[in-house]
Short mmCIF file of C-alpha atoms and ligand atoms in Angstrom, two decimals:
data_model
loop_
_atom_site.label_atom_id
_atom_site.label_comp_id
_atom_site.label_asym_id
_atom_site.label_seq_id
_atom_site.Cartn_x
_atom_site.Cartn_y
_atom_site.Cartn_z
CA UNK A 1 24.01 12.54 -1.33
CA UNK A 2 23.79 11.50 -4.99
CA UNK A 3 22.86 7.87 -5.64
CA UNK A 4 25.04 6.32 -8.36
CA UNK A 5 22.27 4.20 -9.72
CA UNK A 6 21.66 5.07 -13.33
CA UNK A 7 21.95 2.13 -15.69
CA UNK A 8 21.53 2.90 -19.40
CA UNK A 9 19.84 6.14 -18.41
CA UNK A 10 17.24 4.34 -16.24
CA UNK A 11 16.94 5.12 -12.55
CA UNK A 12 17.59 1.70 -11.06
CA UNK A 13 17.80 1.26 -7.29
CA UNK A 14 21.11 -0.30 -6.32
CA UNK A 15 21.75 -2.56 -3.36
CA UNK A 16 24.39 -0.81 -1.26
CA UNK A 17 25.24 -3.99 0.64
CA UNK A 18 26.27 -7.51 -0.30
CA UNK A 19 24.86 -10.74 1.11
CA UNK A 20 27.45 -12.64 3.14
CA UNK A 21 24.99 -15.16 4.56
CA UNK A 22 22.10 -16.41 2.44
CA UNK A 23 18.99 -18.49 3.04
CA UNK A 24 17.57 -20.79 0.39
CA UNK A 25 14.01 -20.22 -0.79
CA UNK A 26 11.88 -22.44 -3.06
CA UNK A 27 9.43 -21.82 -5.85
CA UNK A 28 7.05 -24.78 -5.62
CA UNK A 29 4.58 -26.06 -8.26
CA UNK A 30 1.25 -24.26 -8.41
CA UNK A 31 -0.68 -27.37 -7.28
CA UNK A 32 1.37 -27.37 -4.04
CA UNK A 33 0.54 -23.71 -3.52
CA UNK A 34 -3.15 -24.47 -4.04
CA UNK A 35 -3.02 -27.06 -1.25
CA UNK A 36 -1.10 -24.62 0.93
CA UNK A 37 -3.57 -21.74 0.56
CA UNK A 38 -6.54 -24.07 1.09
CA UNK A 39 -4.85 -25.42 4.23
CA UNK A 40 -4.36 -21.83 5.40
CA UNK A 41 -8.07 -20.98 5.03
CA UNK A 42 -7.16 -18.51 2.25
CA UNK A 43 -5.46 -16.37 4.91
CA UNK A 44 -1.81 -15.66 4.08
CA UNK A 45 -1.02 -15.28 7.81
CA UNK A 46 -1.68 -19.01 8.19
CA UNK A 47 0.74 -20.16 5.47
CA UNK A 48 3.94 -21.98 6.38
CA UNK A 49 7.17 -20.54 5.03
CA UNK A 50 8.10 -23.79 3.19
CA UNK A 51 5.36 -23.05 0.66
CA UNK A 52 6.40 -19.42 0.15
CA UNK A 53 8.79 -18.11 -2.50
CA UNK A 54 9.02 -14.38 -1.66
CA UNK A 55 7.75 -13.52 1.79
CA UNK A 56 6.37 -10.00 1.44
CA UNK A 57 3.92 -10.33 4.34
CA UNK A 58 5.70 -7.79 6.49
CA UNK A 59 8.90 -5.92 7.21
CA UNK A 60 8.49 -6.74 10.89
CA UNK A 61 11.31 -8.90 12.22
CA UNK A 62 12.18 -10.02 8.69
CA UNK A 63 14.90 -7.51 7.85
CA UNK A 64 18.43 -8.75 7.17
CA UNK A 65 20.89 -7.95 9.91
CA UNK A 66 24.31 -6.52 9.14
CA UNK A 67 27.63 -8.15 9.95
CA UNK A 68 28.10 -5.52 12.64
CA UNK A 69 24.79 -6.39 14.26
CA UNK A 70 25.67 -10.09 14.26
CA UNK A 71 29.08 -9.32 15.72
CA UNK A 72 27.51 -7.20 18.46
CA UNK A 73 25.26 -10.11 19.46
CA UNK A 74 28.38 -11.99 20.50
CA UNK A 75 29.17 -9.45 23.21
CA UNK A 76 25.75 -9.84 24.85
CA UNK A 77 26.06 -9.54 28.60
CA UNK A 78 23.58 -12.05 30.02
CA UNK A 79 22.16 -10.70 33.26
CA UNK A 80 18.68 -10.34 34.66
CA UNK A 81 19.51 -6.92 36.04
CA UNK A 82 22.15 -4.32 35.27
CA UNK A 83 23.35 -5.82 31.96
CA UNK A 84 25.93 -3.70 30.15
CA UNK A 85 24.12 -4.62 26.90
CA UNK A 86 21.19 -2.59 28.15
CA UNK A 87 23.43 0.39 28.84
CA UNK A 88 24.63 0.25 25.24
CA UNK A 89 21.05 0.16 23.95
CA UNK A 90 19.93 2.96 26.23
CA UNK A 91 22.77 5.14 24.95
CA UNK A 92 21.99 4.31 21.34
CA UNK A 93 18.22 4.93 21.68
CA UNK A 94 18.68 8.21 23.56
CA UNK A 95 21.17 9.41 20.96
CA UNK A 96 18.90 8.34 18.08
CA UNK A 97 15.89 10.26 19.44
CA UNK A 98 17.81 12.96 21.33
CA UNK A 99 15.91 12.21 24.54
CA UNK A 100 16.89 11.16 28.05
CA UNK A 101 14.60 8.44 29.42
CA UNK A 102 14.11 4.99 27.89
CA UNK A 103 11.94 2.01 28.79
CA UNK A 104 12.52 -1.30 26.97
CA UNK A 105 9.59 -3.45 25.76
CA UNK A 106 9.45 -6.73 23.85
CA UNK A 107 7.84 -5.24 20.69
CA UNK A 108 5.82 -2.27 19.43
CA UNK A 109 2.41 -3.36 20.63
CA UNK A 110 3.81 -3.87 24.13
CA UNK A 111 4.57 -0.14 24.14
CA UNK A 112 0.99 0.49 23.01
CA UNK A 113 -0.26 -1.71 25.83
CA UNK A 114 1.73 0.27 28.42
CA UNK A 115 0.58 3.60 26.94
CA UNK A 116 -3.08 2.51 26.94
CA UNK A 117 -2.85 1.15 30.51
CA UNK A 118 -1.12 4.30 31.75
CA UNK A 119 -3.03 7.07 30.02
CA UNK A 120 -6.34 5.90 28.50
CA UNK A 121 -9.58 5.37 30.42
CA UNK A 122 -13.15 4.57 29.43
CA UNK A 123 -14.71 7.34 27.32
CA UNK A 124 -11.40 8.88 26.29
CA UNK A 125 -10.73 9.85 22.68
CA UNK A 126 -7.34 9.56 21.01
CA UNK A 127 -7.00 11.75 17.92
CA UNK A 128 -4.46 10.41 15.46
CA UNK A 129 -3.52 10.77 11.82
CA UNK A 130 -4.41 7.10 11.28
CA UNK A 131 -4.76 4.02 13.44
CA UNK A 132 -2.67 0.89 13.33
CA UNK A 133 -4.44 -2.42 14.04
CA UNK A 134 -2.71 -3.14 17.36
CA UNK A 135 -2.89 0.50 18.50
CA UNK A 136 -6.62 0.64 18.01
CA UNK A 137 -7.12 -2.75 19.67
CA UNK A 138 -5.20 -1.64 22.80
CA UNK A 139 -7.03 1.69 23.05
CA UNK A 140 -10.43 0.05 22.62
CA UNK A 141 -9.49 -2.70 25.07
CA UNK A 142 -9.34 -0.13 27.89
CA UNK A 143 -12.53 1.65 26.74
CA UNK A 144 -11.02 4.45 24.63
CA UNK A 145 -11.95 5.51 21.12
CA UNK A 146 -9.80 6.34 18.13
CA UNK A 147 -10.49 9.39 15.94
CA UNK A 148 -8.71 9.53 12.60
CA UNK A 149 -7.89 12.99 11.36
CA UNK A 150 -5.73 12.27 8.35
CA UNK A 151 -5.88 14.50 5.23
CA UNK A 152 -8.68 13.49 2.84
CA UNK A 153 -6.21 13.11 -0.02
CA UNK A 154 -5.07 9.79 1.45
CA UNK A 155 -8.28 8.14 0.31
CA UNK A 156 -7.37 8.88 -3.30
CA UNK A 157 -5.08 5.96 -4.04
CA UNK A 158 -3.80 7.72 -7.17
CA UNK A 159 -2.40 11.06 -6.09
CA UNK A 160 0.48 13.47 -6.40
CA UNK A 161 0.29 14.70 -2.79
CA UNK A 162 3.72 13.92 -1.32
CA UNK A 163 2.69 13.75 2.36
CA UNK A 164 -0.52 11.76 2.50
CA UNK A 165 0.22 10.78 6.11
CA UNK A 166 -0.32 14.36 7.32
CA UNK A 167 -2.89 15.20 9.95
CA UNK A 168 -5.59 17.68 8.95
CA UNK A 169 -4.88 20.48 11.42
CA UNK A 170 -8.38 21.96 11.08
CA UNK A 171 -9.94 18.59 11.91
CA UNK A 172 -7.63 18.33 14.94
CA UNK A 173 -8.70 21.70 16.35
CA UNK A 174 -12.37 20.86 15.73
CA UNK A 175 -11.94 17.50 17.43
CA UNK A 176 -10.36 19.02 20.56
CA UNK A 177 -13.10 21.68 20.76
CA UNK A 178 -15.83 19.07 20.35
CA UNK A 179 -14.47 16.35 22.65
CA UNK A 180 -12.87 18.62 25.25
CA UNK A 181 -9.22 18.52 26.23
CA UNK A 182 -9.87 16.53 29.44
CA UNK A 183 -11.04 13.54 27.46
CA UNK A 184 -7.93 13.52 25.27
CA UNK A 185 -4.99 11.93 27.10
CA UNK A 186 -2.71 12.31 24.06
CA UNK A 187 -2.59 12.94 20.33
CA UNK A 188 -0.89 10.18 18.34
CA UNK A 189 1.12 10.67 15.16
CA UNK A 190 2.27 7.66 13.14
CA UNK A 191 5.23 8.39 10.86
CA UNK A 192 4.66 6.89 8.23
CA UNK A 193 1.03 5.71 8.28
CA UNK A 194 1.15 1.95 7.85
CA UNK A 195 -2.44 1.15 6.88
CA UNK A 196 -2.77 3.88 4.28
CA UNK A 197 0.24 2.67 2.30
CA UNK A 198 3.26 3.77 4.34
CA UNK A 199 2.54 7.42 3.53
CA UNK A 200 4.89 9.97 5.12
CA UNK A 201 4.19 12.95 7.36
CA UNK A 202 5.94 16.24 6.62
CA UNK A 203 8.09 17.96 9.24
CA UNK A 204 5.97 21.04 8.81
CA UNK A 205 2.81 19.05 9.63
CA UNK A 206 4.16 17.37 12.73
CA UNK A 207 5.38 20.76 13.99
CA UNK A 208 1.90 22.21 13.46
CA UNK A 209 0.35 19.28 15.36
CA UNK A 210 2.75 19.99 18.23
CA UNK A 211 1.79 23.67 18.19
CA UNK A 212 -1.91 22.86 18.56
CA UNK A 213 -1.21 20.23 21.22
CA UNK A 214 0.92 22.67 23.20
CA UNK A 215 -1.82 25.28 23.15
CA UNK A 216 -4.20 22.78 24.75
CA UNK A 217 -1.56 21.15 27.00
CA UNK A 218 -2.07 17.73 25.41
CA UNK A 219 0.96 15.44 25.03
CA UNK A 220 1.96 14.21 21.57
CA UNK A 221 2.82 10.53 21.19
CA UNK A 222 4.82 9.53 18.12
CA UNK A 223 4.72 6.01 16.73
CA UNK A 224 8.24 5.87 15.28
CA UNK A 225 8.22 2.39 13.72
CA UNK A 226 9.11 3.89 10.32
CA UNK A 227 10.63 7.19 11.40
CA UNK A 228 13.88 6.61 9.47
CA UNK A 229 12.10 6.10 6.13
CA UNK A 230 9.81 9.04 6.94
CA UNK A 231 12.93 11.13 7.49
CA UNK A 232 14.22 10.03 4.08
CA UNK A 233 10.96 11.17 2.45
CA UNK A 234 11.24 14.51 4.25
CA UNK A 235 14.78 14.90 2.98
CA UNK A 236 13.88 14.01 -0.61
CA UNK A 237 10.40 15.59 -0.82
CA UNK A 238 10.11 18.53 1.61
CA UNK A 239 11.32 21.95 0.60
CA UNK A 240 14.03 23.29 2.88
CA UNK A 241 14.97 19.88 4.31
CA UNK A 242 17.22 18.63 1.50
CA UNK A 243 20.42 19.62 3.28
CA UNK A 244 19.51 18.11 6.64
CA UNK A 245 20.99 14.73 7.57
CA UNK A 246 18.66 11.81 8.36
CA UNK A 247 19.73 12.06 12.01
CA UNK A 248 18.93 15.78 12.11
CA UNK A 249 15.47 15.14 10.65
CA UNK A 250 14.82 12.34 13.14
CA UNK A 251 15.75 14.73 15.96
CA UNK A 252 13.49 17.42 14.52
CA UNK A 253 10.55 14.98 14.43
CA UNK A 254 11.42 13.66 17.87
CA UNK A 255 11.40 17.18 19.31
CA UNK A 256 7.65 17.31 18.57
CA UNK A 257 6.91 14.18 20.63
CA UNK A 258 6.42 14.12 24.40
CA UNK A 259 6.50 10.33 24.23
CA UNK A 260 7.90 8.23 21.39
CA UNK A 261 7.58 4.48 20.95
CA UNK A 262 8.85 2.06 18.34
CA UNK A 263 9.07 -1.54 17.28
CA UNK A 264 12.65 -2.78 16.93
CA UNK A 265 11.31 -5.40 14.56
CA UNK A 266 11.14 -2.55 12.02
CA UNK A 267 13.27 0.34 13.24
CA UNK A 268 16.78 -0.98 13.79
CA UNK A 269 16.27 -4.26 11.90
CA UNK A 270 16.35 -6.37 15.03
CA UNK A 271 13.62 -7.26 17.56
CA UNK A 272 12.19 -5.64 20.68
CA UNK A 273 11.14 -2.05 21.09
CA UNK A 274 10.96 0.87 23.44
CA UNK A 275 9.34 3.98 24.85
CA UNK A 276 11.29 7.24 25.12
CA UNK A 277 10.50 10.53 26.82
CA UNK A 278 12.07 13.52 28.50
CA UNK A 279 9.25 13.91 31.01
CA UNK A 280 9.98 12.29 34.34
CA UNK A 281 6.32 12.14 35.36
CA UNK A 282 5.34 10.15 32.23
CA UNK A 283 8.39 7.96 32.64
CA UNK A 284 7.63 7.05 36.26
CA UNK A 285 3.99 6.21 35.52
CA UNK A 286 4.89 3.92 32.62
CA UNK A 287 7.89 2.42 34.37
CA UNK A 288 5.61 0.82 36.96
CA UNK A 289 4.11 -1.42 34.27
CA UNK A 290 7.37 -2.66 32.73
CA UNK A 291 8.24 -5.32 35.35
CA UNK A 292 4.56 -6.34 35.44
CA UNK A 293 4.04 -6.90 31.71
CA UNK A 294 7.48 -7.02 30.08
CA UNK A 295 10.34 -7.97 32.38
CA UNK A 296 12.97 -6.24 34.46
CA UNK A 297 13.88 -2.69 33.45
CA UNK A 298 17.18 -3.68 31.88
CA UNK A 299 15.72 -6.10 29.32
CA UNK A 300 11.95 -5.48 29.02
CA UNK A 301 11.21 -8.84 27.41
CA UNK A 302 14.12 -8.70 24.95
CA UNK A 303 17.00 -11.14 24.87
CA UNK A 304 20.39 -9.53 25.45
CA UNK A 305 21.40 -10.56 21.92
CA UNK A 306 18.43 -8.65 20.51
CA UNK A 307 19.38 -5.70 22.67
CA UNK A 308 22.89 -5.62 21.21
CA UNK A 309 21.62 -6.00 17.63
CA UNK A 310 19.12 -3.19 18.13
CA UNK A 311 21.73 -0.84 19.59
CA UNK A 312 23.85 -1.21 16.44
CA UNK A 313 20.86 -1.32 14.06
CA UNK A 314 19.53 2.03 15.25
CA UNK A 315 22.83 3.64 14.42
CA UNK A 316 22.75 2.09 10.92
CA UNK A 317 19.27 3.52 10.38
CA UNK A 318 20.66 7.04 10.36
CA UNK A 319 22.68 6.13 7.25
CA UNK A 320 20.94 7.31 4.11
CA UNK A 321 22.37 4.51 1.98
CA UNK A 322 20.91 1.93 4.39
CA UNK A 323 17.43 3.32 4.81
CA UNK A 324 16.88 4.47 1.23
CA UNK A 325 16.98 0.92 -0.15
CA UNK A 326 13.45 -0.04 0.87
CA UNK A 327 11.67 3.09 -0.43
CA UNK A 328 13.69 3.04 -3.66
CA UNK A 329 12.81 -0.61 -4.37
CA UNK A 330 9.17 0.21 -3.68
CA UNK A 331 9.37 3.22 -6.01
CA UNK A 332 10.82 1.02 -8.76
CA UNK A 333 7.98 -1.53 -8.56
CA UNK A 334 5.34 1.21 -8.34
CA UNK A 335 6.74 2.97 -11.42
CA UNK A 336 6.79 -0.24 -13.46
CA UNK A 337 3.29 -1.33 -12.37
CA UNK A 338 1.88 2.10 -13.14
CA UNK A 339 3.26 1.83 -16.67
CA UNK A 340 1.13 -1.34 -17.08
CA UNK A 341 -1.95 0.38 -15.58
CA UNK A 342 -2.04 -1.80 -12.46
CA UNK A 343 -3.90 0.27 -9.81
CA UNK A 344 -1.05 0.86 -7.41
CA UNK A 345 -1.05 3.41 -4.57
CA UNK A 346 0.83 6.59 -5.51
CA UNK A 347 3.02 8.28 -4.59
CA UNK A 348 5.07 5.27 -3.51
CA UNK A 349 5.43 5.15 0.27
CA UNK A 350 7.49 3.16 2.76
CA UNK A 351 7.03 -0.38 4.00
CA UNK A 352 5.77 -1.95 0.79
CA UNK A 353 4.05 -1.76 -2.55
CA UNK A 354 0.32 -1.23 -2.07
CA UNK A 355 -2.28 -2.25 -4.63
CA UNK A 356 -5.82 -0.84 -4.68
CA UNK A 357 -7.97 -3.97 -4.67
CA UNK A 358 -11.22 -2.05 -5.16
CA UNK A 359 -9.90 -0.82 -8.52
CA UNK A 360 -8.15 -4.10 -9.37
CA UNK A 361 -11.30 -6.18 -8.72
CA UNK A 362 -14.27 -3.82 -9.16
CA UNK A 363 -16.54 -6.84 -9.75
CA UNK A 364 -16.07 -8.10 -6.17
CA UNK A 365 -18.28 -6.57 -3.47
CA UNK A 366 -16.41 -5.49 -0.32
CA UNK A 367 -18.52 -7.99 1.62
CA UNK A 368 -16.60 -10.65 -0.29
CA UNK A 369 -13.23 -9.07 0.54
CA UNK A 370 -11.52 -8.07 -2.73
CA UNK A 371 -8.15 -7.46 -1.03
CA UNK A 372 -8.29 -10.86 0.68
CA UNK A 373 -9.10 -12.51 -2.64
CA UNK A 374 -6.34 -10.64 -4.49
CA UNK A 375 -3.64 -11.51 -1.99
CA UNK A 376 -4.68 -15.20 -2.10
CA UNK A 377 -4.72 -15.17 -5.91
CA UNK A 378 -1.24 -13.61 -6.03
CA UNK A 379 0.14 -16.31 -3.76
CA UNK A 380 -1.48 -18.99 -5.90
CA UNK A 381 0.14 -17.84 -9.13
CA UNK A 382 3.53 -16.71 -7.77
CA UNK A 383 4.34 -18.03 -4.31
CA UNK A 384 4.56 -14.37 -3.19
CA UNK A 385 2.99 -13.83 0.20
CA UNK A 386 1.46 -10.39 0.73
CA UNK A 387 -0.96 -9.09 3.33
CA UNK A 388 -4.59 -8.05 3.16
CA UNK A 389 -5.02 -4.46 4.40
CA UNK A 390 -8.68 -3.83 3.82
CA UNK A 391 -12.05 -4.97 5.18
CA UNK A 392 -10.75 -8.22 6.68
CA UNK A 393 -8.14 -6.21 8.61
CA UNK A 394 -10.90 -3.92 9.91
CA UNK A 395 -12.74 -5.71 12.71
CA UNK A 396 -16.52 -5.42 12.95
CA UNK A 397 -17.90 -2.40 14.82
CA UNK A 398 -17.32 -3.03 18.52
CA UNK A 399 -20.93 -2.17 19.49
CA UNK A 400 -23.14 -2.95 16.48
CA UNK A 401 -21.09 -5.99 15.34
CA UNK A 402 -21.68 -4.86 11.75
CA UNK A 403 -19.05 -5.21 9.03
CA UNK A 404 -17.11 -1.97 8.46
CA UNK A 405 -16.19 -1.80 4.75
CA UNK A 406 -12.66 -0.40 4.75
CA UNK A 407 -12.26 2.94 3.05
CA UNK A 408 -8.95 1.71 1.66
CA UNK A 409 -9.11 -1.86 0.34
CA UNK A 410 -5.43 -2.57 -0.20
CA UNK A 411 -2.99 -5.40 -0.47
CA UNK A 412 0.49 -4.78 0.83
CA UNK A 413 3.66 -6.33 -0.51
CA UNK A 414 6.23 -5.48 2.11
CA UNK A 415 9.86 -4.96 1.17
CA UNK A 416 11.90 -5.93 4.22
CA UNK A 417 15.20 -4.09 4.44
CA UNK A 418 18.27 -5.59 2.73
CA UNK A 419 16.44 -8.85 1.87
CA UNK A 420 15.36 -8.90 -1.78
CA UNK A 421 17.24 -8.46 -5.02
CA UNK A 422 16.00 -6.52 -8.00
CA UNK A 423 15.23 -9.77 -9.88
CA UNK A 424 12.77 -10.63 -7.10
CA UNK A 425 11.08 -7.30 -7.73
CA UNK A 426 11.01 -7.99 -11.49
CA UNK A 427 9.31 -11.35 -10.79
CA UNK A 428 6.71 -9.59 -8.65
CA UNK A 429 6.04 -7.04 -11.42
CA UNK A 430 5.71 -9.77 -14.05
CA UNK A 431 3.25 -11.91 -12.07
CA UNK A 432 1.23 -8.91 -10.91
CA UNK A 433 0.81 -7.73 -14.50
CA UNK A 434 -0.33 -11.24 -15.53
CA UNK A 435 -2.83 -11.28 -12.68
CA UNK A 436 -4.15 -7.89 -13.71
CA UNK A 437 -4.73 -9.15 -17.26
CA UNK A 438 -6.65 -12.12 -15.85
CA UNK A 439 -8.41 -10.26 -13.03
CA UNK A 440 -11.89 -11.21 -14.20
CA UNK A 441 -11.16 -14.80 -13.20
CA UNK A 442 -10.73 -13.86 -9.52
CA UNK A 443 -13.78 -14.20 -7.25
CA UNK A 444 -14.56 -13.33 -3.64
CA UNK A 445 -14.09 -15.00 -0.26
CA UNK A 446 -16.34 -15.70 2.70
CA UNK A 447 -15.46 -16.44 6.36
CA UNK A 448 -15.70 -19.98 7.69
CA UNK A 449 -14.19 -19.01 11.07
CA UNK A 450 -14.26 -15.39 12.24
CA UNK A 451 -12.52 -14.27 15.46
CA UNK A 452 -13.93 -11.08 17.04
CA UNK A 453 -10.64 -9.21 17.65
CA UNK A 454 -7.87 -8.84 15.04
CA UNK A 455 -9.69 -11.36 12.85
CA UNK A 456 -7.17 -11.02 10.04
CA UNK A 457 -4.58 -12.93 12.08
CA UNK A 458 -6.44 -16.23 12.57
CA UNK A 459 -9.64 -15.98 10.53
CA UNK A 460 -10.30 -18.73 7.98
CA UNK A 461 -12.09 -18.16 4.67
CA UNK A 462 -13.10 -20.03 1.52
CA UNK A 463 -13.70 -18.95 -2.09
CA UNK A 464 -17.31 -18.21 -2.99
CA UNK A 465 -16.95 -20.23 -6.23
CA UNK A 466 -14.39 -22.44 -7.99
CA UNK A 467 -12.42 -19.36 -9.16
CA UNK A 468 -9.02 -20.70 -7.93
CA UNK A 469 -9.37 -23.70 -10.29
CA UNK A 470 -10.18 -21.40 -13.21
CA UNK A 471 -7.20 -19.18 -12.41
CA UNK A 472 -4.87 -22.18 -12.28
CA UNK A 473 -6.19 -23.46 -15.63
CA UNK A 474 -5.44 -20.10 -17.26
CA UNK A 475 -2.00 -19.96 -15.61
CA UNK A 476 -1.09 -23.38 -17.04
CA UNK A 477 -2.35 -22.34 -20.46
CA UNK A 478 -0.17 -19.23 -20.49
CA UNK A 479 2.94 -20.47 -18.67
CA UNK A 480 2.84 -24.16 -19.73
CA UNK A 481 1.73 -27.25 -17.78
CA UNK A 482 5.13 -27.72 -16.08
CA UNK A 483 5.64 -24.09 -15.17
CA UNK A 484 6.01 -22.99 -11.58
N1 F0G B 1 2.82 0.59 15.02
C1 F0G B 1 3.01 0.48 13.71
C2 F0G B 1 2.93 1.68 12.83
C3 F0G B 1 3.32 -0.78 13.15
O1 F0G B 1 3.54 -0.88 11.85
C4 F0G B 1 3.41 -1.90 14.01
C5 F0G B 1 3.66 -3.23 13.47
C6 F0G B 1 3.20 -1.72 15.38
C7 F0G B 1 2.91 -0.46 15.85
C8 F0G B 1 3.28 -2.87 16.33
O2 F0G B 1 4.59 -3.32 16.44
O3 F0G B 1 4.50 -5.69 15.60
O4 F0G B 1 6.38 -4.89 17.03
O5 F0G B 1 4.14 -5.20 17.98
N2 F0G B 1 3.50 -3.54 12.26
C9 F0G B 1 3.73 -4.87 11.71
C10 F0G B 1 3.37 -4.87 10.25
C11 F0G B 1 3.08 -5.97 12.44
O6 F0G B 1 3.37 -5.96 9.65
O7 F0G B 1 3.14 -3.82 9.65
P1 F0G B 1 4.92 -4.86 16.76
#
């Protein structure tokens, strides 16, 4: 499908929807933002939304719902068991993934919890292209270990490789030979890889992973949180796939997975989540845990309204004009930032714009968390809330308790689906370029409170010097005393 989005010869992403309900947001004075970030221990997770202008923390649960999703919520059939809303979701999920058996869960990590409880035991190894924070935490919680086998190219933040989420097939074979198949309950593929910048996996790669797995009789688990956007990248970047529909590509990916799970907070622009399989034995084992951890089998921790919204949302996510908006907005920002030499992760991926904080702030040692400092500085000068995806997001080594400097020290500016306008993106570009020009003023951070697991959620930090004051002084000089 051709996108009619050229304006004066420039490739401008166009919103193929119109807002019919809006929510007011505020751009507060910089002094208010200083108080807010101090109150939040320089951790953007601890900010309150009243102090935020553009919330680019995540695309999880923050996507705009369509009129059809809202309408569907009105037909929710409230019942503890046997709700017809669940039947509608089950049909929609099974159609979306072309599989037969579905278990509902309250969100993505709940699926990871069930998978870890069902399949992983102490000493097991789970090979994967790349970990996600909650995945790793659940696997380690039951005594398993994660092995990342992603292609090396991913660690080059500036690259032309179109599928940096791919698994290195040679590394996979070596891993199975070394660890032994009996210690590998499953191989996990995340499409796209969240922590490396939303980088897609090619259809060819996931098929090769399945081939290897089949040879060794190891199940493949697919984390499908961003499968729709990954399908869009396959369609637009992979040779031979340009004429496939998004739904056909999703089915082709799905065919490679013995078990698939997803978060409905991302996929389907609603809430909730699920686990899908065709294998009765896997289904029965996992099913036992649903009433224990989630709720009865016909709601799995979701409200019936969420169930209805998800059933419709999944269908919308097979529409190219719906799912292309996020990656095209990201591409636009990445292109503009690259022109101004801001070290942005390329090629543009899904989920959000990712900035390489190691290159942005080479004067800050990783022990003083450059990505954490950059995301705090951006909030200070713009009211834009992003997320640290670097050393703070990497917990200390579980045995040695030593810091693990993250290979990729990124900040992520998520672009939730159907939420922002292009002027919001232009504001982000403008403030990011200003920050880059004044990067020398930014200093590091140090922990004042450090939780042991998933420390990025609740940890509190403080600046190592008075750099925020210096940054504010420069901001006022350039933008004027009264400027926001
Ligand atoms: N897997 C991936 C690839 C994810 O991106 C997420 C969530 C999960 C699993 C867990 O799903 O939040 O519904 O429990 N990612 C969110 C984010 C939190 O901000 O990227 P969940």
